XYZ file of C-alpha atoms in Angstrom:
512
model
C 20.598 31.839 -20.487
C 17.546 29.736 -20.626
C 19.163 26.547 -21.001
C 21.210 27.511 -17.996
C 18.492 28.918 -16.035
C 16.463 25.225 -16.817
C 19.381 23.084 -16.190
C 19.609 24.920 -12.471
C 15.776 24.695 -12.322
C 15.758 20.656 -12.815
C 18.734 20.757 -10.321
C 17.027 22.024 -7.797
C 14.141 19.779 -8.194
C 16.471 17.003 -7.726
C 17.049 18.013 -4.658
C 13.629 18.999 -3.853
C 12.744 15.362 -4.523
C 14.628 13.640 -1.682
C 12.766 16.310 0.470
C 9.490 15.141 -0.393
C 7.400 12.645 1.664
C 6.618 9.551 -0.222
C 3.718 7.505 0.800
C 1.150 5.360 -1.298
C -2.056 7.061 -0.039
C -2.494 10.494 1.894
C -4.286 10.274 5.125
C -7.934 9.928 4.119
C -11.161 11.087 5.926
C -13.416 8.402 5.482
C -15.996 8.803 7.978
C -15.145 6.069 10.078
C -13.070 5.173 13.131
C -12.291 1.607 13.828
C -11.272 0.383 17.244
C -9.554 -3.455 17.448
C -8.585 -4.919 21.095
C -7.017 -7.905 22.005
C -7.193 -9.581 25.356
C -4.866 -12.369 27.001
C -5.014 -15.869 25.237
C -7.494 -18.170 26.984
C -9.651 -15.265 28.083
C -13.601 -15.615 27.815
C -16.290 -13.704 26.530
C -17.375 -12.170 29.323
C -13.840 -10.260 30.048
C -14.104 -9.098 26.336
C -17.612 -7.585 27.242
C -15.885 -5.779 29.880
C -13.336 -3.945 28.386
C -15.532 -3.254 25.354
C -17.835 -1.500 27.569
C -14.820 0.808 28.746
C -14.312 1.265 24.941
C -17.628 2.178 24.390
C -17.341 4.599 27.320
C -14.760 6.574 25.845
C -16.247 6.857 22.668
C -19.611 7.654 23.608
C -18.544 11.602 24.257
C -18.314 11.686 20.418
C -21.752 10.887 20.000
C -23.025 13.107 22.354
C -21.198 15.873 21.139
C -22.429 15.293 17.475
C -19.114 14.034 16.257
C -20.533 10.243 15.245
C -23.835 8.983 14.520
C -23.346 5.769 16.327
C -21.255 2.748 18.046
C -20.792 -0.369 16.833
C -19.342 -3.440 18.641
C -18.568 -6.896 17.906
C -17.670 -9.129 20.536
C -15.568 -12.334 20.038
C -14.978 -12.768 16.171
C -12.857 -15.247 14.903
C -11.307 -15.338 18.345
C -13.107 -14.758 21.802
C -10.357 -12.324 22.774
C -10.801 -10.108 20.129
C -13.501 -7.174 19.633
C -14.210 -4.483 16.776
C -15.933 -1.271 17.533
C -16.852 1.229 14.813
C -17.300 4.571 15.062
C -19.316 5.851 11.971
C -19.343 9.704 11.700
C -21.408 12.388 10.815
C -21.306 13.807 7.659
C -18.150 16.281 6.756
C -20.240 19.036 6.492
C -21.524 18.348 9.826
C -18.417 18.153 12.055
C -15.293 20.857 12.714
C -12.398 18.322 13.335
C -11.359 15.767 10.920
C -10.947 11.495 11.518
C -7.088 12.096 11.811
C -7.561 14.881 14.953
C -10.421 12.156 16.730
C -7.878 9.143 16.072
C -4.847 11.159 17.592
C -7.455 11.936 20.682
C -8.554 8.286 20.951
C -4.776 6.802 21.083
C -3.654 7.895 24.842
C -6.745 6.540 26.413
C -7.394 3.555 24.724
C -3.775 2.590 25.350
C -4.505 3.316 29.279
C -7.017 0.251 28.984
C -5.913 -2.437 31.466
C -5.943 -5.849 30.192
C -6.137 -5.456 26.622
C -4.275 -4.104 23.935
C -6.400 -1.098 21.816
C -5.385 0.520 18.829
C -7.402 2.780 16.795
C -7.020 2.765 12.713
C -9.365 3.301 9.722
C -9.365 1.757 6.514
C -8.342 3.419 2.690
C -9.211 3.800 -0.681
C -7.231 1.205 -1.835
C -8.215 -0.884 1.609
C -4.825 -2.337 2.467
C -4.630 -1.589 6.134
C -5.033 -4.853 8.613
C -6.680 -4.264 12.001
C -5.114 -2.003 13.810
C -3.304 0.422 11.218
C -0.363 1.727 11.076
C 2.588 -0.076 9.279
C 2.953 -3.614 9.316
C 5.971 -5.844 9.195
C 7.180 -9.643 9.280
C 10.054 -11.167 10.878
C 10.970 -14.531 8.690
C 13.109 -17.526 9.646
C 13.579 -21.049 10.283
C 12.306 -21.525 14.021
C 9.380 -19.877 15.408
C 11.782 -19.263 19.258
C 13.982 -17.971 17.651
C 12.157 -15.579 15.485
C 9.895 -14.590 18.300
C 13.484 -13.508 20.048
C 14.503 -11.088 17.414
C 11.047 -9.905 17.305
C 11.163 -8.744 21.371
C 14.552 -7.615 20.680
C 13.300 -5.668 17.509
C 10.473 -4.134 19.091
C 12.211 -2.454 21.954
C 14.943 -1.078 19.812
C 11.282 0.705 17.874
C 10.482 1.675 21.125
C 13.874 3.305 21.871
C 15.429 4.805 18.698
C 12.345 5.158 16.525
C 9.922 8.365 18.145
C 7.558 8.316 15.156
C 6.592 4.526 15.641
C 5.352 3.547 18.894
C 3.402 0.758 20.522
C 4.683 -2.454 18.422
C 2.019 -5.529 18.442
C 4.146 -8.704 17.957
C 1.311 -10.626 16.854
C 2.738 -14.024 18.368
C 1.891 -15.046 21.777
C 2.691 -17.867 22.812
C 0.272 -18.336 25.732
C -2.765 -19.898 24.711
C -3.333 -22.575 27.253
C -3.156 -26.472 25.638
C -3.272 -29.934 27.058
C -1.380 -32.360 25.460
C -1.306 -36.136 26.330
C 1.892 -37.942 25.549
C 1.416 -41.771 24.978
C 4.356 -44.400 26.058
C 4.104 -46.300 22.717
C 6.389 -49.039 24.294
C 4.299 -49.323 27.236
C 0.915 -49.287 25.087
C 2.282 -52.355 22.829
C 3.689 -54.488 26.097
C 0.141 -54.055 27.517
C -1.724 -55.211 24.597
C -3.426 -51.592 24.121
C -4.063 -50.587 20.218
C -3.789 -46.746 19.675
C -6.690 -46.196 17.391
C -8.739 -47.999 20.428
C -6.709 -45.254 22.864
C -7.430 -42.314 20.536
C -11.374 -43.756 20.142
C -12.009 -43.557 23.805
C -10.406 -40.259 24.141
C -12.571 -38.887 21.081
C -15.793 -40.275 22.969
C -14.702 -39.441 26.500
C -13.766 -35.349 25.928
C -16.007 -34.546 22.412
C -18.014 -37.458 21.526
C -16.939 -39.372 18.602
C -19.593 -39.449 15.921
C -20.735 -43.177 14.264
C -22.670 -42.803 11.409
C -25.825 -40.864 10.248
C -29.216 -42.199 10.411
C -31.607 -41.651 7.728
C -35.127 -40.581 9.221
C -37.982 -39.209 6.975
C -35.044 -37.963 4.320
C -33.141 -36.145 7.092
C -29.926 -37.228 8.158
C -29.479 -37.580 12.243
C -25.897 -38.059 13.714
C -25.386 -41.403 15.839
C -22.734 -39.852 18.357
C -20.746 -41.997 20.952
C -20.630 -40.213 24.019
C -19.796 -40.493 28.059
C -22.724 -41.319 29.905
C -21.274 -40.301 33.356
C -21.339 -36.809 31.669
C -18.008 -33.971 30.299
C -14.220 -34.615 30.853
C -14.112 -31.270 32.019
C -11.121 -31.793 34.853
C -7.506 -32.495 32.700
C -7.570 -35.146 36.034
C -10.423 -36.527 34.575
C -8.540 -38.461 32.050
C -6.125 -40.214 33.776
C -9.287 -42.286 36.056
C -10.280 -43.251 32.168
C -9.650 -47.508 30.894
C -9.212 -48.448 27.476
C -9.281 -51.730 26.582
C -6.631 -54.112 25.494
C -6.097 -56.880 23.488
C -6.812 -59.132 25.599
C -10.290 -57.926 26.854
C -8.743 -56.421 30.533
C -9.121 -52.318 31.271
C -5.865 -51.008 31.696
C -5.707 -47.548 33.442
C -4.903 -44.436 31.264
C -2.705 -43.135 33.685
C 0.214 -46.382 33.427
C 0.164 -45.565 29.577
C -0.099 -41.881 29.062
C 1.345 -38.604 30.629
C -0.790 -35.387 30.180
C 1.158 -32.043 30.155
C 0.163 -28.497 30.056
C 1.952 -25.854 28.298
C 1.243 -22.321 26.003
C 1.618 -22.667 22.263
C 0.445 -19.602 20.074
C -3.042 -19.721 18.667
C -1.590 -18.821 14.607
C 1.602 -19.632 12.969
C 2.163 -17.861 10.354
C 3.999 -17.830 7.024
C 4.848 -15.122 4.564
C 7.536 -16.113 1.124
C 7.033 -19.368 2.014
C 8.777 -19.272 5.540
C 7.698 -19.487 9.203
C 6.778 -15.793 10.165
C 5.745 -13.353 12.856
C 4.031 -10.416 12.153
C 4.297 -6.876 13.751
C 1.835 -3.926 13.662
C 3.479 -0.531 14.715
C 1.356 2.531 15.020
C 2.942 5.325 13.089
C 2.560 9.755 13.794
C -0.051 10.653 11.494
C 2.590 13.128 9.853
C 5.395 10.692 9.372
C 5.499 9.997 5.363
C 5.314 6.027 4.727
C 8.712 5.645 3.029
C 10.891 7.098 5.784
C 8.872 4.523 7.964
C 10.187 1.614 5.677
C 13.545 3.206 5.436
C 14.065 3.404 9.011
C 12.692 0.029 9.929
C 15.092 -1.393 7.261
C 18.064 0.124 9.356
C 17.419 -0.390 12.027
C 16.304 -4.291 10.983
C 20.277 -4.617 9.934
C 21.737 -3.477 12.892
C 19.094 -5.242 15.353
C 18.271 -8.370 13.464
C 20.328 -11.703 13.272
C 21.354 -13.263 10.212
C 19.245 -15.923 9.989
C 16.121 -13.836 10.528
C 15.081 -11.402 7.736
C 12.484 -8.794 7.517
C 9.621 -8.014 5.298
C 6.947 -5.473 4.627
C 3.321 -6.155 4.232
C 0.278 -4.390 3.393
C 0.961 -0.742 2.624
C 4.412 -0.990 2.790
C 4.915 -3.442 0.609
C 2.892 -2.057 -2.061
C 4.595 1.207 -1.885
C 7.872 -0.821 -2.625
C 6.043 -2.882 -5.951
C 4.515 0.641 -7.070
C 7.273 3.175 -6.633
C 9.539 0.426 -9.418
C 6.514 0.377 -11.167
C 5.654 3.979 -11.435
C 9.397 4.739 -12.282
C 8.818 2.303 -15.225
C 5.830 3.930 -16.598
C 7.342 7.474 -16.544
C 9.920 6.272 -18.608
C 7.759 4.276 -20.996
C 5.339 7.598 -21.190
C 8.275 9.778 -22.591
C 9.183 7.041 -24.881
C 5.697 6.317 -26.381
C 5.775 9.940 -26.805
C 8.827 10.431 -28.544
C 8.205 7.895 -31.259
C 4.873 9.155 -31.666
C 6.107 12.629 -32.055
C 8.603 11.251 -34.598
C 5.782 9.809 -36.591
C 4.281 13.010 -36.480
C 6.935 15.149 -37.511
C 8.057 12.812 -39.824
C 11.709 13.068 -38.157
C 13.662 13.007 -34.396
C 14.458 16.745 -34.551
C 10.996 18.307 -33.518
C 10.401 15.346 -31.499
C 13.326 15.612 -29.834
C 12.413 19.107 -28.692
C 9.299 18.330 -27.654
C 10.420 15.335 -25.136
C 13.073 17.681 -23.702
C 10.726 20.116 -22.505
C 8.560 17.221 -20.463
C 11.218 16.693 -17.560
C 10.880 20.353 -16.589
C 7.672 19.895 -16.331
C 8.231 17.076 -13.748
C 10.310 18.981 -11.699
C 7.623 22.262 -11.722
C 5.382 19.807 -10.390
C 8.053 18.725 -7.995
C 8.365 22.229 -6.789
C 4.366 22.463 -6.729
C 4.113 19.437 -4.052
C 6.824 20.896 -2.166
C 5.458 24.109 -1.783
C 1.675 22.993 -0.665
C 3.205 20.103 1.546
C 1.547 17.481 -0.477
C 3.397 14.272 -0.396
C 4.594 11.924 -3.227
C 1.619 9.347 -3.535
C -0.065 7.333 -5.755
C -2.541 9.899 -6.681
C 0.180 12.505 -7.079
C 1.862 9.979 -9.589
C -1.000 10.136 -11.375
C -1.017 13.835 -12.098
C 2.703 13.556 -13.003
C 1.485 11.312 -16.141
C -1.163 13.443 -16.564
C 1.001 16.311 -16.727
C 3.933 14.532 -19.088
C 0.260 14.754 -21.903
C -0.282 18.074 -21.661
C 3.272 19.087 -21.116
C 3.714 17.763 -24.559
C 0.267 18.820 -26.229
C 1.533 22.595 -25.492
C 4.999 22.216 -26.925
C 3.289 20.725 -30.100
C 1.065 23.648 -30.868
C 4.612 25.250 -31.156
C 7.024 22.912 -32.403
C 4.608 21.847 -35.339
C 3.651 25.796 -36.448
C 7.106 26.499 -36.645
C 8.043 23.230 -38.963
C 5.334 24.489 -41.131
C 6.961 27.826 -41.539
C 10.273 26.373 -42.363
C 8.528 23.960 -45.267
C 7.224 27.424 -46.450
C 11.220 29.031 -46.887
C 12.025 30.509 -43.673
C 14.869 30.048 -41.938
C 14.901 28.398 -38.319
C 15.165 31.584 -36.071
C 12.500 33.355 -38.114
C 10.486 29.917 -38.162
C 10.046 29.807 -34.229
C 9.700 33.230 -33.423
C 6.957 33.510 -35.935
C 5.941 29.951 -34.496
C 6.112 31.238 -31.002
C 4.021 34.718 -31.561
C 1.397 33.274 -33.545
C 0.638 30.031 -31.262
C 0.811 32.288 -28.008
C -2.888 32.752 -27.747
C -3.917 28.810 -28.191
C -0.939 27.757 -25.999
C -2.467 30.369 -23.088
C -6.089 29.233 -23.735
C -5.230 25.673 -23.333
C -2.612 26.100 -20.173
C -5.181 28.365 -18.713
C -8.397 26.227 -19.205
C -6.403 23.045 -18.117
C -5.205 25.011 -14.694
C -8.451 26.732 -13.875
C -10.219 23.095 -14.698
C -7.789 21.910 -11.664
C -9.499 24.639 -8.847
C -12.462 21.921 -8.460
C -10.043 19.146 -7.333
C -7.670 21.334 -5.052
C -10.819 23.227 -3.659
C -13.301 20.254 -2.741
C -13.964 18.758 0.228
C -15.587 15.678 1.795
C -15.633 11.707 0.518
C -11.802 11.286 -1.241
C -10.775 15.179 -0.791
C -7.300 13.908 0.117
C -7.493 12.154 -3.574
C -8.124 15.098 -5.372
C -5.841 17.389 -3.811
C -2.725 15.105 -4.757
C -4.037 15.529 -8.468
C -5.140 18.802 -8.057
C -2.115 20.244 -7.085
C 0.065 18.958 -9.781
C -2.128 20.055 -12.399
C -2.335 23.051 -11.346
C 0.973 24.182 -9.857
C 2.842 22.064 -11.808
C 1.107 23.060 -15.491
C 1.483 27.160 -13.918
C 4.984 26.532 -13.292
C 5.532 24.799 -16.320
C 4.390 27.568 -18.318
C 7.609 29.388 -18.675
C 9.476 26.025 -20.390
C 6.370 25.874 -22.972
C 6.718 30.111 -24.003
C 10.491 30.232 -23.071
C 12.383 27.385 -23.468
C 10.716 24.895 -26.567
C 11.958 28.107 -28.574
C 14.862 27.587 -27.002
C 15.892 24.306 -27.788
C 14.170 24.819 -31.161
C 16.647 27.050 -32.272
C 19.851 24.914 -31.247
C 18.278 21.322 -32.493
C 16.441 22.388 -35.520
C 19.745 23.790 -36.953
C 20.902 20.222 -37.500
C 17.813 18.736 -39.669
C 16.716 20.318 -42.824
C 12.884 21.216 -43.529
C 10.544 18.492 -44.259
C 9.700 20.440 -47.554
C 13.705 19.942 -48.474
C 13.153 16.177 -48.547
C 9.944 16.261 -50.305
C 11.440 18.524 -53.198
C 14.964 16.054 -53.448
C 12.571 13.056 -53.540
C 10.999 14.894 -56.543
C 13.811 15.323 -58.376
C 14.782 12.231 -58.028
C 11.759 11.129 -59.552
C 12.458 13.244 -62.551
C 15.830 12.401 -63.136
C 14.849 8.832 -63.009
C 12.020 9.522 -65.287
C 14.690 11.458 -68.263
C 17.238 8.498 -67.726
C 15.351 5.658 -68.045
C 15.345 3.194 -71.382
C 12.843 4.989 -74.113
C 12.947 8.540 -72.697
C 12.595 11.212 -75.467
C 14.850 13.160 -73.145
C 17.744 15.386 -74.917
């Protein structure tokens, strides 16, 4: 009946698995709220200002009401149409509502902003989020029109089958404004014009093309050739320019050169070694990470071309790298501590026993996360290995007694019930110190709460659970594998006799 009753047990966390959420971090309070807005390509600093003052506008409630300390704004880094704002808050102790309930406030009126594109996020433990949070995502292929097609297409199939993720960011935009002058090679060559003289006079006309470097008093002072009639500032301006030719004339720029205006995209990309455009999606603050990815990866194969293939980065893809290599450890922790066991007990039987009784443990902890909503995360994965140790430490206390008692003469039933009685009270002190020790982490609050939870609860509920396999079943499964190996003392006394009858038949023994 125990066996049976386990067997259903494990069953049912089986089940209870594909229920669970699976993420790599739980949402974290870390005491800070991030704001990152985007403008149009080709915008200036002074429409940044702007809208960052409307940001700052609806975060400065916060601060009045005692929510944050401060605000925080940087205007124009790495790209003038870009702006950070931090919101630092108080201390935990200090505020009612948590980062995630201010974040889901801040969403619906930053999006209202006109002219730029606001998201609100907030960095991790393990800091893999990129600006603007949420999940992100790359489109690869082999042309950067096409790929940017499948991404539009992509997007709006997010926006209309996918609920949970809203407000894609293609980060691609092909609209930063960008003069380009095309030069009639032909043309140049009939005229007598050399193209390193063209290219010189455009260098010196537009930027100033820079000579050499005087030495003055040990301090080196750029010689720069520049336009003394002042800027090319007009794209008009450089067709009135002359370059010289060959033969000492000024030919016009405009009979050798045709300027043309057009967007091109300030980045491009790459990710696996392939041209790539990269999407940020903001995700519901209760939507578990994994059924993000899964979801995204269906709908990528029915929305998605063939030649264009998607990828997940940041969070996502380190979810993907750790749930394989989680799975591998769990399975290399039972193993290391089966052939330690076997070391121990000098044999497979006991340790045998002993490993069995370790997957139930799993699946109490299963059961644990279920039941207190706590998802499947790194942290939780964590406690699971923690839990395999001490799983096994209380089935030793058992296991090992009751091998003693058989080396003594007793048979295997009397052996573990014996075993069992007499290690009740250290099995109870340990599994009750070890789950009491786990209050601290489930109960605390502030800096990395979210952390200790995850831990907390599979320590705790998962060791309480897991009680009933350590007094129920390792007795259990003692009596129906022990059965099949004799006592260590058995081995030790047919070793010794052996010895003996080696000893009365060897060459110049006085033996009868």
């Amino acid at each position: 009946l125990p066996i049976a009753l386990a067997l259903l047990f494990a069953a049912g966390a089986g089940v209870a698995y594909q229920s669970l959420d699976r993420e790599l971090i739980p949402p974290e309070d870390r005491g800070l709220v991030r704001v990152f807005a985007s403008g149009p390509d080709g915008v200036g600093l002074n429409f940044m200002d702007r809208q960052t003052t409307t940001i700052e506008d609806i975060l400065q409630p916060y601060v009045d009401r005692g929510e944050a300390s401060s605000i925080y704004s940087m205007i124009g880094m790495w790209d003038p149409n870009r702006t950070f704002v931090s919101l630092p808050l108080v201390d935990w102790s200090q505020r009612e509502r948590s980062q995630q309930a201010i974040m889901d406030e801040l969403r619906e009126p930053l999006a209202a902003i006109p002219g730029v594109r606001a998201s609100v996020w907030s960095s991790n433990s393990l800091n893999l989020r990129g600006q603007g949070g949420g999940i992100r995502i790359a489109l690869l292929g082999n042309d950067y029109d096409e790929i940017f097609e499948a991404t539009k297409t992509f997007a709006a199939a997010i926006e209309d089958r996918l609920t949970n993720l809203t407000r894609p960011n293609i980060r691609f935009d092909p609209t930063q404004p960008q003069l380009s002058v095309e030069i009639d090679r032909r043309r140049a060559a009939d005229l007598g014009v050399d193209l390193q003289a063209l290219a010189a006079t455009l260098r010196a006309m537009i930027d100033g093309d820079e000579l050499i470097d005087l030495n003055i008093d040990d301090e080196a002072v750029p010689i720069l050739l520049e336009s003394a009639s002042g800027e090319i500032n007009d794209p008009s301006d450089l067709v009135n320019l002359y370059v010289s030719a060959n033969n000492g004339k000024l030919i016009p720029l405009s009979s050798i050169v045709t300027l043309k205006e057009e967007g091109v995209a300030t980045e491009l990309n790459r990710q696996k070694q392939r041209r790539s455009i990269e999407v940020n999606i903001e995700m519901a603050e209760s939507y578990a990470l994994q059924r993000a990815v899964d979801d995204l990866r269906s709908l990528g194969a029915e929305v998605l071309p063939d030649n264009v293939s998607l990828v997940f980065l940041g969070e996502a893809a380190t979810l993907e790298e750790t749930s394989r290599e989680v799975a591998l450890t769990y399975v290399l922790a039972i193993l290391v501590i089966f052939l330690v066991l076997a070391a121990q007990f000098e044999g497979f039987t006991s340790a045998l026993v002993v490993t069995l009784i370790v997957p139930f443990g799993v699946a109490a902890a299963i059961f644990a996360l279920l039941l207190t909503g706590t998802s499947l995360n790194i942290y939780s994965q964590i406690g699971l290995v923690l839990l395999i140790g001490l799983m096994a430490k209380n089935s030793v206390l058992v296991v090992e007694f009751a091998d003693q008692l058989r080396d003594r003469g007793l048979n295997v039933r009397d052996a573990i019930e014996q075993g069992a009685a007499r290690r009740l009270r250290p099995v109870m002190m340990t599994l009750v110190s070890t789950v009491l020790g786990g209050l601290p982490l489930i109960l605390g609050t502030g800096a990395g709460a979210e952390a200790r939870h995850s831990i907390g609860w599979v320590v705790f509920g998962g060791l309480g659970i897991s009680a009933l396999f350590t007094l129920y079943l390792t007795p259990t499964l003692y009596l129906l594998i022990a059965r099949f190996s004799q006592a260590r003392v058995a081995e030790t006394t047919r070793l010794s006799e052996e010895l003996e009858h080696a000893e009365l038949h060897s060459p110049g023994s006085h033996g009868p």
